[in-house]
mmCIF file of C-alpha atoms in Angstrom:
data_model
loop_
_atom_site.group_PDB
_atom_site.id
_atom_site.type_symbol
_atom_site.label_atom_id
_atom_site.label_comp_id
_atom_site.label_asym_id
_atom_site.label_seq_id
_atom_site.Cartn_x
_atom_site.Cartn_y
_atom_site.Cartn_z
ATOM 1 C CA MET G 1 33.297 14.736 -23.333
ATOM 2 C CA SER G 2 29.507 14.893 -22.827
ATOM 3 C CA GLY G 3 27.645 12.781 -20.383
ATOM 4 C CA PRO G 4 26.453 10.115 -22.891
ATOM 5 C CA GLY G 5 29.889 10.242 -24.570
ATOM 6 C CA PHE G 6 31.568 9.591 -21.277
ATOM 7 C CA TYR G 7 29.071 6.596 -20.497
ATOM 8 C CA GLN G 8 29.834 5.091 -23.936
ATOM 9 C CA PHE G 9 33.375 5.407 -23.144
ATOM 10 C CA LEU G 10 32.997 3.567 -19.973
ATOM 11 C CA VAL G 11 30.778 0.893 -21.671
ATOM 12 C CA ARG G 12 33.589 0.553 -24.224
ATOM 13 C CA LEU G 13 36.183 -0.376 -21.437
ATOM 14 C CA HIS G 14 34.186 -3.614 -20.606
ATOM 15 C CA PRO G 15 35.656 -6.955 -21.825
ATOM 16 C CA ARG G 16 34.699 -7.572 -25.363
ATOM 17 C CA THR G 17 32.453 -10.385 -25.102
ATOM 18 C CA PHE G 18 30.261 -8.683 -22.563
ATOM 19 C CA ARG G 19 30.584 -5.330 -24.487
ATOM 20 C CA GLU G 20 29.314 -6.841 -27.653
ATOM 21 C CA ARG G 21 26.512 -8.844 -25.959
ATOM 22 C CA PHE G 22 25.116 -5.982 -23.825
ATOM 23 C CA GLY G 23 26.808 -2.528 -24.659
ATOM 24 C CA PRO G 24 24.426 -1.043 -26.916
ATOM 25 C CA GLU G 25 21.633 -1.909 -24.794
ATOM 26 C CA MET G 26 23.382 -0.423 -21.797
ATOM 27 C CA VAL G 27 23.853 2.713 -23.610
ATOM 28 C CA SER G 28 20.085 2.617 -24.658
ATOM 29 C CA VAL G 29 19.118 2.394 -20.903
ATOM 30 C CA PHE G 30 21.344 5.447 -20.204
ATOM 31 C CA ASP G 31 19.612 7.222 -22.732
ATOM 32 C CA GLU G 32 16.080 6.487 -21.537
ATOM 33 C CA ALA G 33 16.860 7.049 -17.848
ATOM 34 C CA PRO G 34 15.560 10.308 -16.310
ATOM 35 C CA ALA G 35 18.059 13.071 -15.992
ATOM 36 C CA ASP G 36 18.350 12.944 -12.151
ATOM 37 C CA GLY G 37 19.120 9.221 -12.298
ATOM 38 C CA LYS G 38 22.177 9.548 -14.602
ATOM 39 C CA LEU G 39 24.657 9.944 -12.076
ATOM 40 C CA ALA G 40 23.774 6.655 -10.246
ATOM 41 C CA LEU G 41 24.417 5.070 -13.758
ATOM 42 C CA PHE G 42 27.877 6.201 -13.870
ATOM 43 C CA ALA G 43 28.508 4.707 -10.637
ATOM 44 C CA ASP G 44 27.005 1.552 -11.705
ATOM 45 C CA CYS G 45 28.950 1.354 -14.912
ATOM 46 C CA LEU G 46 32.278 1.814 -12.871
ATOM 47 C CA VAL G 47 31.363 -0.914 -10.496
ATOM 48 C CA SER G 48 30.409 -3.137 -13.628
ATOM 49 C CA LEU G 49 33.711 -2.285 -15.291
ATOM 50 C CA ALA G 50 35.645 -3.535 -11.975
ATOM 51 C CA ARG G 51 33.501 -6.673 -11.702
ATOM 52 C CA GLN G 52 33.690 -7.820 -15.351
ATOM 53 C CA TRP G 53 37.500 -7.479 -15.463
ATOM 54 C CA VAL G 54 38.333 -8.752 -11.638
ATOM 55 C CA LEU G 55 35.511 -11.322 -11.108
ATOM 56 C CA ARG G 56 34.191 -12.350 -14.603
ATOM 57 C CA SER G 57 37.313 -12.068 -16.751
ATOM 58 C CA ALA G 58 39.585 -15.130 -17.331
ATOM 59 C CA LEU G 59 42.592 -12.520 -17.610
ATOM 60 C CA TRP G 60 43.219 -12.225 -13.958
ATOM 61 C CA ILE G 61 43.087 -16.019 -13.476
ATOM 62 C CA ILE G 62 45.890 -16.162 -16.315
ATOM 63 C CA ALA G 63 47.999 -13.756 -14.376
ATOM 64 C CA VAL G 64 47.694 -15.730 -11.049
ATOM 65 C CA ALA G 65 48.563 -18.928 -12.865
ATOM 66 C CA GLY G 66 51.749 -17.053 -14.444
ATOM 67 C CA LEU G 67 52.611 -15.863 -10.892
ATOM 68 C CA GLY G 68 52.258 -19.307 -9.368
ATOM 69 C CA ALA G 69 54.612 -20.584 -12.213
ATOM 70 C CA LEU G 70 57.290 -17.652 -11.551
ATOM 71 C CA ALA G 71 57.015 -18.722 -7.684
ATOM 72 C CA GLN G 72 57.408 -22.339 -8.507
ATOM 73 C CA MET G 73 60.526 -21.571 -10.369
ATOM 74 C CA ALA G 74 61.875 -19.319 -7.627
ATOM 75 C CA LEU G 75 61.208 -22.136 -5.193
ATOM 76 C CA ALA G 76 63.032 -24.817 -7.348
ATOM 77 C CA GLY G 77 65.943 -22.214 -7.694
ATOM 78 C CA SER G 78 66.097 -22.065 -3.718
ATOM 79 C CA ALA G 79 65.634 -25.781 -3.495
ATOM 80 C CA TRP G 80 68.764 -26.284 -5.824
ATOM 81 C CA ARG G 81 70.669 -23.735 -3.758
ATOM 82 C CA ALA G 82 69.810 -25.568 -0.501
ATOM 83 C CA VAL G 83 70.422 -28.994 -1.938
ATOM 84 C CA ALA G 84 74.066 -27.623 -2.889
ATOM 85 C CA LEU G 85 74.177 -26.169 0.583
ATOM 86 C CA SER G 86 73.109 -29.260 2.413
ATOM 87 C CA THR G 87 75.563 -31.223 0.206
ATOM 88 C CA ARG G 88 78.449 -28.925 1.205
ATOM 89 C CA LEU G 89 77.242 -29.420 4.835
ATOM 90 C CA ALA G 90 76.991 -32.877 4.546
ATOM 91 C CA ASP G 91 80.580 -33.101 3.312
ATOM 92 C CA LEU G 92 81.696 -31.114 6.379
ATOM 93 C CA TRP G 93 79.548 -33.191 8.857
ATOM 94 C CA SER G 94 80.606 -36.406 7.278
ATOM 95 C CA ALA G 95 84.102 -35.228 7.693
ATOM 96 C CA SER G 96 83.563 -34.403 11.298
ATOM 97 C CA ARG G 97 81.403 -37.604 11.664
ATOM 98 C CA SER G 98 79.501 -35.774 14.316
ATOM 99 C CA LEU G 99 75.998 -35.105 12.874
ATOM 100 C CA PRO G 100 73.273 -36.836 11.349
ATOM 101 C CA ALA G 101 73.661 -34.899 8.092
ATOM 102 C CA GLY G 102 72.001 -37.519 5.922
ATOM 103 C CA GLY G 103 68.591 -37.241 8.054
ATOM 104 C CA ILE G 104 68.803 -33.462 7.782
ATOM 105 C CA PHE G 105 69.303 -33.306 4.169
ATOM 106 C CA LEU G 106 66.462 -35.878 3.703
ATOM 107 C CA LEU G 107 64.133 -33.788 5.815
ATOM 108 C CA ALA G 108 65.002 -30.427 4.009
ATOM 109 C CA ALA G 109 64.593 -32.124 0.582
ATOM 110 C CA GLY G 110 61.052 -33.586 1.862
ATOM 111 C CA ILE G 111 59.781 -30.189 2.856
ATOM 112 C CA LEU G 112 60.781 -28.567 -0.224
ATOM 113 C CA THR G 113 59.258 -31.256 -2.401
ATOM 114 C CA ALA G 114 55.993 -30.990 -0.429
ATOM 115 C CA ILE G 115 56.086 -27.173 -0.972
ATOM 116 C CA LEU G 116 56.501 -27.455 -4.644
ATOM 117 C CA LEU G 117 54.001 -30.193 -5.135
ATOM 118 C CA GLY G 118 51.599 -27.805 -3.420
ATOM 119 C CA VAL G 119 52.436 -24.929 -5.579
ATOM 120 C CA THR G 120 51.933 -26.962 -8.823
ATOM 121 C CA ILE G 121 48.708 -28.248 -7.705
ATOM 122 C CA ALA G 122 47.394 -24.926 -7.090
ATOM 123 C CA ALA G 123 48.697 -23.620 -10.356
ATOM 124 C CA THR G 124 47.104 -26.396 -12.222
ATOM 125 C CA LEU G 125 43.722 -25.781 -10.586
ATOM 126 C CA VAL G 126 43.907 -22.116 -11.431
ATOM 127 C CA SER G 127 44.990 -22.924 -14.935
ATOM 128 C CA ARG G 128 42.088 -25.267 -15.273
ATOM 129 C CA ARG G 129 39.393 -22.636 -14.073
ATOM 130 C CA ALA G 130 41.184 -20.115 -16.749
ATOM 131 C CA VAL G 131 40.890 -22.621 -19.621
ATOM 132 C CA SER G 132 37.213 -23.185 -18.587
ATOM 133 C CA GLY G 133 36.758 -19.401 -18.968
ATOM 134 C CA MET G 134 38.228 -19.177 -22.191
ATOM 135 C CA HIS G 135 36.084 -22.038 -23.397
ATOM 136 C CA LYS G 136 32.986 -19.923 -22.381
ATOM 137 C CA SER G 137 33.990 -16.909 -24.193
ATOM 138 C CA LEU G 138 34.466 -18.894 -27.214
ATOM 139 C CA ARG G 139 31.185 -20.436 -26.907
ATOM 140 C CA ARG G 140 29.616 -17.137 -26.457
ATOM 141 C CA ALA G 141 31.527 -15.894 -29.809
ATOM 142 C CA GLY G 142 30.062 -18.810 -31.700
ATOM 143 C CA VAL G 143 26.650 -17.831 -30.203
ATOM 144 C CA HIS G 144 27.176 -14.126 -31.633
ATOM 145 C CA LYS G 145 28.191 -15.258 -35.207
ATOM 146 C CA MET W 1 18.214 -32.665 -6.206
ATOM 147 C CA ASN W 2 16.994 -31.436 -9.693
ATOM 148 C CA SER W 3 18.371 -28.738 -11.726
ATOM 149 C CA ALA W 4 16.007 -26.167 -10.524
ATOM 150 C CA ASP W 5 16.698 -26.684 -6.881
ATOM 151 C CA SER W 6 20.491 -26.363 -7.630
ATOM 152 C CA TRP W 7 19.799 -22.737 -8.088
ATOM 153 C CA LEU W 8 18.434 -22.109 -4.667
ATOM 154 C CA PRO W 9 18.617 -19.879 -2.759
ATOM 155 C CA LEU W 10 18.622 -17.204 -5.429
ATOM 156 C CA SER W 11 20.137 -13.911 -4.833
ATOM 157 C CA PRO W 12 17.842 -10.969 -4.766
ATOM 158 C CA ALA W 13 19.044 -9.723 -8.015
ATOM 159 C CA VAL W 14 18.337 -12.858 -9.738
ATOM 160 C CA LEU W 15 14.873 -13.361 -7.913
ATOM 161 C CA HIS W 16 13.917 -9.918 -9.194
ATOM 162 C CA ILE W 17 14.897 -10.441 -12.681
ATOM 163 C CA LEU W 18 13.148 -13.610 -12.901
ATOM 164 C CA LEU W 19 9.964 -12.147 -11.247
ATOM 165 C CA ALA W 20 9.923 -9.140 -13.751
ATOM 166 C CA LEU W 21 10.161 -11.607 -16.586
ATOM 167 C CA ALA W 22 7.553 -14.022 -15.123
ATOM 168 C CA GLY W 23 4.421 -11.621 -16.528
ATOM 169 C CA GLU W 24 5.794 -10.898 -19.933
ATOM 170 C CA ASP W 25 8.939 -10.490 -22.040
ATOM 171 C CA ARG W 26 10.769 -7.355 -21.493
ATOM 172 C CA HIS W 27 13.883 -5.229 -22.752
ATOM 173 C CA GLY W 28 16.415 -4.207 -20.190
ATOM 174 C CA TYR W 29 15.079 -0.786 -19.261
ATOM 175 C CA ALA W 30 11.566 -2.369 -18.695
ATOM 176 C CA ILE W 31 13.236 -5.041 -16.594
ATOM 177 C CA ILE W 32 14.798 -2.161 -14.411
ATOM 178 C CA LYS W 33 11.732 -0.304 -14.191
ATOM 179 C CA GLU W 34 9.416 -3.454 -13.171
ATOM 180 C CA ILE W 35 11.980 -4.297 -10.352
ATOM 181 C CA ALA W 36 11.656 -0.675 -8.961
ATOM 182 C CA ARG W 37 7.835 -0.993 -9.141
ATOM 183 C CA GLN W 38 7.860 -4.452 -7.433
ATOM 184 C CA SER W 39 10.085 -3.334 -4.665
ATOM 185 C CA GLY W 40 8.075 -0.093 -4.125
ATOM 186 C CA GLY W 41 11.114 1.689 -5.255
ATOM 187 C CA ARG W 42 13.606 0.304 -2.649
ATOM 188 C CA TYR W 43 15.728 -1.857 -4.978
ATOM 189 C CA LYS W 44 16.948 0.295 -7.729
ATOM 190 C CA MET W 45 19.110 -2.169 -10.031
ATOM 191 C CA GLY W 46 21.574 -0.718 -12.383
ATOM 192 C CA PRO W 47 22.253 -1.938 -15.790
ATOM 193 C CA GLY W 48 25.888 -3.265 -14.526
ATOM 194 C CA THR W 49 24.146 -5.576 -12.231
ATOM 195 C CA LEU W 50 21.237 -6.536 -14.658
ATOM 196 C CA TYR W 51 23.291 -7.488 -17.680
ATOM 197 C CA ASP W 52 25.842 -9.299 -15.456
ATOM 198 C CA ASN W 53 23.105 -11.406 -13.881
ATOM 199 C CA LEU W 54 21.348 -11.778 -17.410
ATOM 200 C CA ASP W 55 24.918 -12.813 -18.694
ATOM 201 C CA LYS W 56 24.585 -15.902 -16.475
ATOM 202 C CA LEU W 57 20.952 -16.484 -16.854
ATOM 203 C CA LEU W 58 21.214 -16.716 -20.470
ATOM 204 C CA ASP W 59 24.087 -19.051 -20.254
ATOM 205 C CA HIS W 60 22.362 -21.258 -18.061
ATOM 206 C CA GLY W 61 19.100 -21.407 -20.023
ATOM 207 C CA LEU W 62 16.891 -19.647 -17.537
ATOM 208 C CA VAL W 63 16.396 -16.660 -19.917
ATOM 209 C CA GLU W 64 16.481 -16.474 -23.522
ATOM 210 C CA GLU W 65 16.370 -13.849 -26.016
ATOM 211 C CA GLN W 66 13.143 -13.260 -27.785
ATOM 212 C CA GLN W 67 13.584 -12.614 -31.361
ATOM 213 C CA ARG W 68 10.182 -11.020 -32.172
ATOM 214 C CA ARG W 69 10.078 -7.207 -31.147
ATOM 215 C CA PRO W 70 7.596 -4.392 -31.711
ATOM 216 C CA GLU W 71 8.028 -2.507 -34.887
ATOM 217 C CA GLU W 72 9.765 0.769 -34.818
ATOM 218 C CA ASP W 73 11.464 0.018 -31.432
ATOM 219 C CA ASP W 74 14.844 1.094 -30.584
ATOM 220 C CA PRO W 75 17.155 -1.451 -32.402
ATOM 221 C CA ARG W 76 19.499 -1.416 -29.638
ATOM 222 C CA ARG W 77 17.084 -3.117 -27.306
ATOM 223 C CA LYS W 78 16.899 -6.789 -26.752
ATOM 224 C CA TYR W 79 13.717 -8.578 -25.467
ATOM 225 C CA TYR W 80 14.345 -11.434 -22.914
ATOM 226 C CA ARG W 81 11.915 -14.137 -21.912
ATOM 227 C CA LEU W 82 11.758 -16.639 -19.139
ATOM 228 C CA THR W 83 12.402 -20.445 -20.320
ATOM 229 C CA ARG W 84 10.665 -23.344 -18.710
ATOM 230 C CA LEU W 85 13.860 -23.853 -16.385
ATOM 231 C CA GLY W 86 13.311 -20.345 -15.494
ATOM 232 C CA LYS W 87 9.808 -20.790 -14.444
ATOM 233 C CA SER W 88 10.728 -23.897 -12.557
ATOM 234 C CA VAL W 89 13.512 -22.029 -10.604
ATOM 235 C CA LEU W 90 11.364 -19.171 -9.960
ATOM 236 C CA ARG W 91 8.511 -21.593 -8.703
ATOM 237 C CA ALA W 92 10.858 -23.580 -6.549
ATOM 238 C CA GLU W 93 12.286 -20.315 -5.034
ATOM 239 C CA ALA W 94 8.780 -19.129 -4.411
ATOM 240 C CA ASP W 95 7.881 -22.410 -2.450
ATOM 241 C CA ARG W 96 11.279 -22.211 -0.588
ATOM 242 C CA LEU W 97 10.467 -18.719 0.600
ATOM 243 C CA ASP W 98 6.800 -19.707 1.439
ATOM 244 C CA ASP W 99 8.392 -22.200 3.945
ATOM 245 C CA VAL W 100 10.686 -19.699 5.320
ATOM 246 C CA VAL W 101 7.692 -17.305 5.978
ATOM 247 C CA LYS W 102 5.589 -19.988 7.517
ATOM 248 C CA ALA W 103 8.563 -21.083 9.592
ATOM 249 C CA ALA W 104 9.008 -17.447 10.719
ATOM 250 C CA ARG W 105 5.458 -16.854 11.436
ATOM 251 C CA ALA W 106 5.301 -20.134 13.449
ATOM 252 C CA ARG W 107 8.130 -19.056 15.917
ATOM 253 C CA LEU W 108 6.949 -15.555 16.072
ATOM 254 C CA ALA W 109 3.234 -16.534 16.912
ATOM 255 C CA PRO W 110 4.176 -17.566 20.485
ATOM 256 C CA ALA W 111 5.944 -14.467 21.256
ATOM 257 C CA ARG W 112 3.284 -12.076 19.922
ATOM 258 C CA ASN W 113 0.528 -14.177 21.804
ATOM 259 C CA GLY W 114 2.797 -13.989 25.097
ATOM 260 C CA GLY W 115 3.038 -10.250 24.675
#
């Protein structure tokens, strides 16, 4: 693949909205640049690719929200197991009448609820940012039509 | 705080882009060349940085695309111009930098006089 061809390929790897808005002009800048400056343009394009996908794209935010939801489900499963275990322990402790099992159960349930609440709030905030990013992309699409 | 002040302080990239467009409407490569000229060749902005910042500036209305273009120009080129808001932001940043320079000179003056 030739130098200009490889640069065009790198530009094509950018997110669609950015590529449609600036791709042709980026390639024209590459064409106009002096030969001794073209290597720096490849490096700049690679940095730009990472910046657009990692920092500017909403996709990674959706991935984080998905991971948050998975973590929440995993925590919920653990919580139910803990509840079941606590119940069994409570039965044992009630039978022995030697430990304040009810208090321990309430404390464990409270901590788990706080953790789940925190994860839910974090996932919601991240999701709101993702929706905002998608709205921005849609607005841009409208502008270009 | 007005809308221009909410942009301050500007990043070096945004400051140079606005400054490059303050004199005349330019296309991307002309902005890159003007920034290199303004900085005496010390700041070489790549297209990736330029268009990432132009993306934000266009979205926030500091810069707009100029529809008129010279005849027989490369059709891939787009011309950009500073909006009224863009000029206000650049003016506010220039005032801020002026204050910074004055403060720096005031603090350095006794040291210079004292040897």
